[in-house]
Amino acid sequence: MATNSWYWLRVHSTLFLESSCSIMQRIRLITWICEKFKGRKKTEPANDSHNFAHNGLQHNMNMPTTGEEAMKRLLACKGKDPYSILGVVPTCTDDDIKRYYKRQAFLVHPDKNNQPGAEEAFKILVHAFDMIGEPERRAAYDRGVVESAQVVQAWSELTELLQQLQQKVEAAANTIRCSACGLRHKRIKIDRPSYAARNCNTCKIHHAAREGDIWAEAKVFGFLWHYYACMEGTVYDITEWAGCQKDSLKHLRPDSHIVQYRIALGKQNNQPRRHTSTPHAERPDLENLLNTLYGQGDTSQATRRRNRKTNK
């Protein structure tokens, strides 16, 4: 019995150790994969932002072998960023910039290359190297590129906000406030002149509409009514607004000869005017205002006192 128990323990302990080792290896593999995935996630946004800032080459180009090849490439790159002109990526080292510059300068230098266009190609190359050839100038150029990209992005966001504001202003301008619900209802512009706006069943013609006129027209055998108004010299469909004003417009008749309702003006037009016993007291005295502004109030008062004494 003791022998069998010992054999059973050895077999099961061996199986346990093998299972434990297999589990540990799997855990290590999963951990390694997770670390690699996290590291790739961290590096991808930086590369995207850098490419967005510079928007240049993806890889360093192959070195040109002949002067004609280098000259044609440089002339085709006129107006591009200095990295593209030199043929390097924005993430290259300073040694790469100097190496690519020296090789192409040797091929397109006017003393070495007598082909037409070599001098202009050499000037393009030198100008690009002057911008990023030194570490300080390169850092300044990179900052300028990033700032320019930020300005462009901010300007696009501002333009989008202005467009949204314009749309909201236009939407507000094409609405009319309702005194019943307190909201603003949409008004639709109608392609109808104000001098022939109101349909009249009695005269069988269209009468002119004045500013503020409200009228109705019946359609579909009188089952469907549309309400219109003349505002700012334009005819608008205000059926949505009239739906909340049923109690106020209940006596309105469609296709009528006369105008039964008008849009009420603001309270400022109904306020009584104030009358004072001295009508000239409200008029501003220009002389006193100038004297007060320039500190001559005391002088004007002394002059008035002297005039009063002489009159006495």
CSV table of C-alpha atoms in Angstrom, one decimal:
chain,number,residue,atom,x,y,z
A,1,MET,CA,0.0,0.0,0.0
A,2,ALA,CA,2.8,2.4,0.9
A,3,THR,CA,4.5,1.7,-2.4
A,4,ASN,CA,1.4,2.3,-4.4
A,5,SER,CA,0.7,5.6,-2.5
A,6,TRP,CA,4.3,6.7,-3.2
A,7,TYR,CA,4.0,5.9,-6.9
A,8,TRP,CA,0.6,7.7,-7.1
A,9,LEU,CA,2.1,10.9,-5.4
A,10,ARG,CA,5.1,10.9,-7.8
A,11,VAL,CA,2.9,10.6,-10.9
A,12,HIS,CA,0.4,13.3,-9.8
A,13,SER,CA,3.2,15.7,-8.7
A,14,THR,CA,4.9,15.3,-12.0
A,15,LEU,CA,1.6,16.1,-13.8
A,16,PHE,CA,1.0,19.1,-11.6
A,17,LEU,CA,4.5,20.5,-12.3
A,18,GLU,CA,4.0,20.1,-16.0
A,19,SER,CA,0.6,21.8,-15.9
A,20,SER,CA,2.0,24.6,-13.9
A,21,CYS,CA,4.9,25.2,-16.3
A,22,SER,CA,2.5,25.2,-19.2
A,23,ILE,CA,0.2,27.7,-17.5
A,24,MET,CA,3.2,30.0,-16.7
A,25,GLN,CA,4.4,29.9,-20.3
A,26,ARG,CA,1.0,30.9,-21.6
A,27,ILE,CA,0.7,33.7,-19.1
A,28,ARG,CA,4.1,35.0,-20.1
A,29,LEU,CA,3.1,34.9,-23.8
A,30,ILE,CA,-0.1,36.7,-23.2
A,31,THR,CA,1.7,39.4,-21.1
A,32,TRP,CA,4.3,39.9,-23.8
A,33,ILE,CA,1.6,40.3,-26.5
A,34,CYS,CA,-0.2,42.8,-24.3
A,35,GLU,CA,2.9,44.9,-23.8
A,36,LYS,CA,3.7,44.9,-27.5
A,37,PHE,CA,0.1,46.0,-28.3
A,38,LYS,CA,0.2,48.8,-25.7
A,39,GLY,CA,3.6,50.0,-26.9
A,40,ARG,CA,2.3,50.2,-30.5
A,41,LYS,CA,-0.8,52.1,-29.4
A,42,LYS,CA,1.4,54.7,-27.6
A,43,THR,CA,3.7,55.3,-30.6
A,44,GLU,CA,1.0,55.5,-33.3
A,45,PRO,CA,-0.5,58.9,-32.2
A,46,ALA,CA,2.9,60.5,-32.1
A,47,ASN,CA,3.7,59.4,-35.6
A,48,ASP,CA,0.3,60.5,-36.9
A,49,SER,CA,0.7,63.9,-35.4
A,50,HIS,CA,4.2,64.3,-36.8
A,51,ASN,CA,3.1,63.3,-40.3
A,52,PHE,CA,0.1,65.6,-40.0
A,53,ALA,CA,2.4,68.5,-39.0
A,54,HIS,CA,4.9,68.0,-41.8
A,55,ASN,CA,3.0,66.1,-44.4
A,56,GLY,CA,6.2,65.2,-46.2
A,57,LEU,CA,7.9,62.0,-47.5
A,58,GLN,CA,7.3,58.6,-45.9
A,59,HIS,CA,10.8,57.3,-46.5
A,60,ASN,CA,14.2,58.8,-47.5
A,61,MET,CA,14.6,58.7,-51.3
A,62,ASN,CA,17.3,57.0,-53.1
A,63,MET,CA,20.4,59.1,-53.8
A,64,PRO,CA,20.5,60.5,-57.3
A,65,THR,CA,23.3,59.2,-59.4
A,66,THR,CA,23.6,61.7,-62.2
A,67,GLY,CA,23.4,65.5,-62.3
A,68,GLU,CA,20.5,65.5,-64.8
A,69,GLU,CA,18.4,63.3,-62.4
A,70,ALA,CA,19.2,65.5,-59.4
A,71,MET,CA,18.5,68.7,-61.4
A,72,LYS,CA,15.1,67.5,-62.7
A,73,ARG,CA,14.0,66.3,-59.3
A,74,LEU,CA,14.9,69.6,-57.6
A,75,LEU,CA,13.2,71.7,-60.2
A,76,ALA,CA,10.0,69.6,-59.8
A,77,CYS,CA,10.2,70.1,-56.0
A,78,LYS,CA,10.2,73.9,-56.3
A,79,GLY,CA,7.8,75.4,-53.7
A,80,LYS,CA,7.6,72.3,-51.5
A,81,ASP,CA,8.8,71.9,-47.9
A,82,PRO,CA,12.6,71.7,-47.3
A,83,TYR,CA,12.5,68.0,-46.3
A,84,SER,CA,10.9,67.0,-49.6
A,85,ILE,CA,13.4,69.1,-51.5
A,86,LEU,CA,16.3,67.4,-49.8
A,87,GLY,CA,14.6,64.0,-50.2
A,88,VAL,CA,14.5,63.1,-46.5
A,89,VAL,CA,11.7,62.4,-44.0
A,90,PRO,CA,10.9,64.9,-41.3
A,91,THR,CA,12.1,62.3,-38.7
A,92,CYS,CA,15.5,61.9,-40.2
A,93,THR,CA,18.7,62.8,-38.4
A,94,ASP,CA,20.8,65.9,-38.9
A,95,ASP,CA,23.6,63.8,-40.5
A,96,ASP,CA,21.1,62.6,-43.1
A,97,ILE,CA,20.2,66.1,-44.0
A,98,LYS,CA,23.9,67.1,-44.5
A,99,ARG,CA,24.7,63.9,-46.4
A,100,TYR,CA,21.8,64.4,-48.9
A,101,TYR,CA,22.6,68.0,-49.3
A,102,LYS,CA,26.3,67.4,-50.1
A,103,ARG,CA,25.6,64.7,-52.6
A,104,GLN,CA,23.0,66.7,-54.5
A,105,ALA,CA,25.0,69.9,-54.3
A,106,PHE,CA,27.9,68.2,-55.9
A,107,LEU,CA,25.7,67.0,-58.8
A,108,VAL,CA,23.9,70.3,-59.5
A,109,HIS,CA,26.6,72.8,-58.7
A,110,PRO,CA,27.0,75.3,-61.6
A,111,ASP,CA,30.8,74.7,-61.7
A,112,LYS,CA,30.2,70.9,-62.1
A,113,ASN,CA,26.9,70.9,-64.1
A,114,ASN,CA,26.6,73.1,-67.2
A,115,GLN,CA,23.1,72.0,-68.1
A,116,PRO,CA,20.3,74.6,-68.3
A,117,GLY,CA,18.5,74.8,-65.0
A,118,ALA,CA,21.3,73.6,-62.9
A,119,GLU,CA,21.9,77.0,-61.3
A,120,GLU,CA,18.2,77.3,-60.3
A,121,ALA,CA,18.2,73.8,-59.0
A,122,PHE,CA,21.3,74.6,-56.9
A,123,LYS,CA,19.5,77.7,-55.5
A,124,ILE,CA,16.5,75.6,-54.5
A,125,LEU,CA,18.7,73.1,-52.7
A,126,VAL,CA,20.7,75.8,-50.9
A,127,HIS,CA,17.5,77.5,-49.7
A,128,ALA,CA,16.1,74.3,-48.3
A,129,PHE,CA,19.4,73.5,-46.5
A,130,ASP,CA,19.5,77.0,-45.0
A,131,MET,CA,16.0,76.4,-43.5
A,132,ILE,CA,16.8,73.0,-41.8
A,133,GLY,CA,20.5,72.5,-42.2
A,134,GLU,CA,21.4,73.5,-38.6
A,135,PRO,CA,19.6,72.0,-35.5
A,136,GLU,CA,18.5,75.4,-34.3
A,137,ARG,CA,17.0,76.4,-37.6
A,138,ARG,CA,15.4,73.0,-38.0
A,139,ALA,CA,13.8,73.2,-34.6
A,140,ALA,CA,12.5,76.7,-35.4
A,141,TYR,CA,11.1,75.5,-38.8
A,142,ASP,CA,9.4,72.5,-37.1
A,143,ARG,CA,7.8,74.8,-34.5
A,144,GLY,CA,6.5,77.1,-37.3
A,145,VAL,CA,5.0,74.2,-39.1
A,146,VAL,CA,3.2,73.0,-36.0
A,147,GLU,CA,2.0,76.5,-35.2
A,148,SER,CA,0.8,77.0,-38.8
A,149,ALA,CA,-1.2,73.7,-38.6
A,150,GLN,CA,-2.7,74.8,-35.3
A,151,VAL,CA,-3.7,78.2,-36.9
A,152,VAL,CA,-5.3,76.5,-39.9
A,153,GLN,CA,-7.2,74.1,-37.6
A,154,ALA,CA,-8.3,77.0,-35.4
A,155,TRP,CA,-9.4,79.0,-38.4
A,156,SER,CA,-11.4,76.1,-39.8
A,157,GLU,CA,-13.1,75.6,-36.4
A,158,LEU,CA,-13.9,79.4,-36.4
A,159,THR,CA,-15.3,79.2,-39.9
A,160,GLU,CA,-17.5,76.3,-38.9
A,161,LEU,CA,-18.7,78.2,-35.9
A,162,LEU,CA,-19.5,81.2,-38.0
A,163,GLN,CA,-21.4,79.1,-40.4
A,164,GLN,CA,-23.4,77.6,-37.6
A,165,LEU,CA,-24.1,81.0,-36.2
A,166,GLN,CA,-25.2,82.3,-39.6
A,167,GLN,CA,-27.5,79.3,-39.9
A,168,LYS,CA,-29.0,80.0,-36.5
A,169,VAL,CA,-29.4,83.7,-37.3
A,170,GLU,CA,-31.1,82.8,-40.6
A,171,ALA,CA,-33.4,80.3,-38.8
A,172,ALA,CA,-34.3,83.0,-36.2
A,173,ALA,CA,-34.9,85.6,-38.9
A,174,ASN,CA,-37.4,83.2,-40.5
A,175,THR,CA,-39.5,82.7,-37.4
A,176,ILE,CA,-42.2,84.7,-35.6
A,177,ARG,CA,-42.7,84.7,-31.9
A,178,CYS,CA,-46.0,83.4,-30.6
A,179,SER,CA,-47.7,85.1,-27.7
A,180,ALA,CA,-49.8,82.0,-26.9
A,181,CYS,CA,-47.0,79.4,-26.3
A,182,GLY,CA,-44.0,81.7,-26.0
A,183,LEU,CA,-42.0,79.9,-28.7
A,184,ARG,CA,-41.0,80.9,-32.2
A,185,HIS,CA,-42.8,79.4,-35.1
A,186,LYS,CA,-41.3,79.0,-38.6
A,187,ARG,CA,-42.5,81.4,-41.3
A,188,ILE,CA,-42.0,80.4,-45.0
A,189,LYS,CA,-41.3,83.0,-47.6
A,190,ILE,CA,-43.8,83.0,-50.5
A,191,ASP,CA,-42.9,84.0,-54.0
A,192,ARG,CA,-45.8,86.5,-54.3
A,193,PRO,CA,-45.5,90.3,-54.6
A,194,SER,CA,-47.1,92.4,-51.9
A,195,TYR,CA,-49.1,94.4,-54.5
A,196,ALA,CA,-51.0,91.3,-55.5
A,197,ALA,CA,-50.9,89.2,-52.3
A,198,ARG,CA,-54.4,88.7,-51.0
A,199,ASN,CA,-56.9,86.5,-52.8
A,200,CYS,CA,-60.4,88.0,-52.9
A,201,ASN,CA,-63.4,85.8,-53.8
A,202,THR,CA,-65.7,88.8,-54.2
A,203,CYS,CA,-63.6,90.6,-56.8
A,204,LYS,CA,-62.0,87.5,-58.2
A,205,ILE,CA,-58.6,89.2,-58.1
A,206,HIS,CA,-55.6,89.6,-55.8
A,207,HIS,CA,-55.5,92.8,-53.7
A,208,ALA,CA,-52.4,94.5,-52.4
A,209,ALA,CA,-51.3,93.8,-48.8
A,210,ARG,CA,-49.8,96.4,-46.5
A,211,GLU,CA,-47.2,96.0,-43.8
A,212,GLY,CA,-48.7,93.9,-41.0
A,213,ASP,CA,-51.7,92.5,-42.8
A,214,ILE,CA,-52.9,89.0,-41.9
A,215,TRP,CA,-55.3,87.0,-44.1
A,216,ALA,CA,-56.3,83.5,-44.8
A,217,GLU,CA,-56.9,81.5,-48.0
A,218,ALA,CA,-59.0,78.3,-48.1
A,219,LYS,CA,-58.0,75.3,-50.2
A,220,VAL,CA,-59.2,71.7,-50.8
A,221,PHE,CA,-62.8,72.8,-50.9
A,222,GLY,CA,-62.4,74.9,-47.8
A,223,PHE,CA,-61.1,72.1,-45.6
A,224,LEU,CA,-57.5,73.4,-45.6
A,225,TRP,CA,-56.6,76.9,-44.6
A,226,HIS,CA,-53.4,78.7,-45.1
A,227,TYR,CA,-52.5,81.9,-43.2
A,228,TYR,CA,-50.3,84.6,-44.7
A,229,ALA,CA,-48.8,87.9,-43.5
A,230,CYS,CA,-47.0,90.8,-45.1
A,231,MET,CA,-43.9,91.6,-43.1
A,232,GLU,CA,-40.9,93.7,-44.2
A,233,GLY,CA,-42.5,94.0,-47.7
A,234,THR,CA,-42.5,90.2,-48.2
A,235,VAL,CA,-45.3,87.7,-48.0
A,236,TYR,CA,-44.8,84.8,-45.6
A,237,ASP,CA,-46.8,81.7,-44.8
A,238,ILE,CA,-47.5,81.8,-41.1
A,239,THR,CA,-49.9,78.8,-40.8
A,240,GLU,CA,-47.8,77.2,-38.1
A,241,TRP,CA,-48.0,80.4,-36.0
A,242,ALA,CA,-51.7,80.8,-36.6
A,243,GLY,CA,-52.3,77.3,-35.3
A,244,CYS,CA,-51.5,78.6,-31.8
A,245,GLN,CA,-53.5,81.7,-32.4
A,246,LYS,CA,-56.9,80.0,-33.0
A,247,ASP,CA,-58.7,81.9,-30.3
A,248,SER,CA,-57.3,85.3,-31.5
A,249,LEU,CA,-58.1,84.6,-35.1
A,250,LYS,CA,-61.4,82.7,-34.8
A,251,HIS,CA,-63.3,85.5,-36.5
A,252,LEU,CA,-61.0,85.6,-39.5
A,253,ARG,CA,-62.7,84.7,-42.8
A,254,PRO,CA,-60.7,83.3,-45.7
A,255,ASP,CA,-60.4,85.0,-49.1
A,256,SER,CA,-62.0,88.1,-47.7
A,257,HIS,CA,-62.2,91.5,-49.4
A,258,ILE,CA,-61.1,93.4,-46.4
A,259,VAL,CA,-58.2,92.9,-43.9
A,260,GLN,CA,-59.7,91.8,-40.5
A,261,TYR,CA,-56.4,91.4,-38.5
A,262,ARG,CA,-53.0,93.0,-38.4
A,263,ILE,CA,-49.9,92.1,-36.6
A,264,ALA,CA,-49.7,94.1,-33.3
A,265,LEU,CA,-46.8,96.4,-32.9
A,266,GLY,CA,-44.5,96.4,-29.8
A,267,LYS,CA,-45.4,98.1,-26.6
A,268,GLN,CA,-42.9,100.8,-27.2
A,269,ASN,CA,-45.3,102.4,-29.8
A,270,ASN,CA,-48.2,102.4,-27.3
A,271,GLN,CA,-46.3,104.1,-24.5
A,272,PRO,CA,-47.7,107.6,-23.8
A,273,ARG,CA,-45.3,110.5,-24.4
A,274,ARG,CA,-44.1,112.4,-21.5
A,275,HIS,CA,-44.9,116.2,-21.5
A,276,THR,CA,-42.9,118.6,-19.4
A,277,SER,CA,-43.6,122.2,-18.5
A,278,THR,CA,-40.2,123.2,-20.0
A,279,PRO,CA,-40.0,121.8,-23.5
A,280,HIS,CA,-36.5,123.2,-24.0
A,281,ALA,CA,-35.1,121.6,-20.9
A,282,GLU,CA,-34.5,118.3,-22.5
A,283,ARG,CA,-32.5,119.7,-25.3
A,284,PRO,CA,-28.8,119.3,-24.7
A,285,ASP,CA,-26.7,122.5,-24.3
A,286,LEU,CA,-23.7,122.0,-26.5
A,287,GLU,CA,-21.7,124.8,-24.9
A,288,ASN,CA,-22.2,123.5,-21.4
A,289,LEU,CA,-21.3,120.0,-22.6
A,290,LEU,CA,-18.0,121.2,-24.1
A,291,ASN,CA,-17.2,123.3,-21.1
A,292,THR,CA,-17.8,120.3,-18.8
A,293,LEU,CA,-15.6,118.0,-21.0
A,294,TYR,CA,-12.7,120.5,-21.1
A,295,GLY,CA,-13.0,121.6,-17.4
A,296,GLN,CA,-14.3,125.0,-18.2
A,297,GLY,CA,-17.5,124.7,-16.1
A,298,ASP,CA,-16.3,127.2,-13.4
A,299,THR,CA,-15.4,129.8,-16.0
A,300,SER,CA,-18.8,129.7,-17.6
A,301,GLN,CA,-20.5,130.1,-14.2
A,302,ALA,CA,-18.3,133.1,-13.4
A,303,THR,CA,-19.2,134.6,-16.7
A,304,ARG,CA,-22.9,134.2,-16.1
A,305,ARG,CA,-22.5,135.8,-12.7
A,306,ARG,CA,-20.8,138.8,-14.2
A,307,ASN,CA,-23.5,139.2,-16.8
A,308,ARG,CA,-26.2,139.2,-14.1
A,309,LYS,CA,-24.4,141.9,-12.2
A,310,THR,CA,-24.1,144.1,-15.3
A,311,ASN,CA,-27.8,143.6,-16.1
A,312,LYS,CA,-28.8,144.7,-12.6
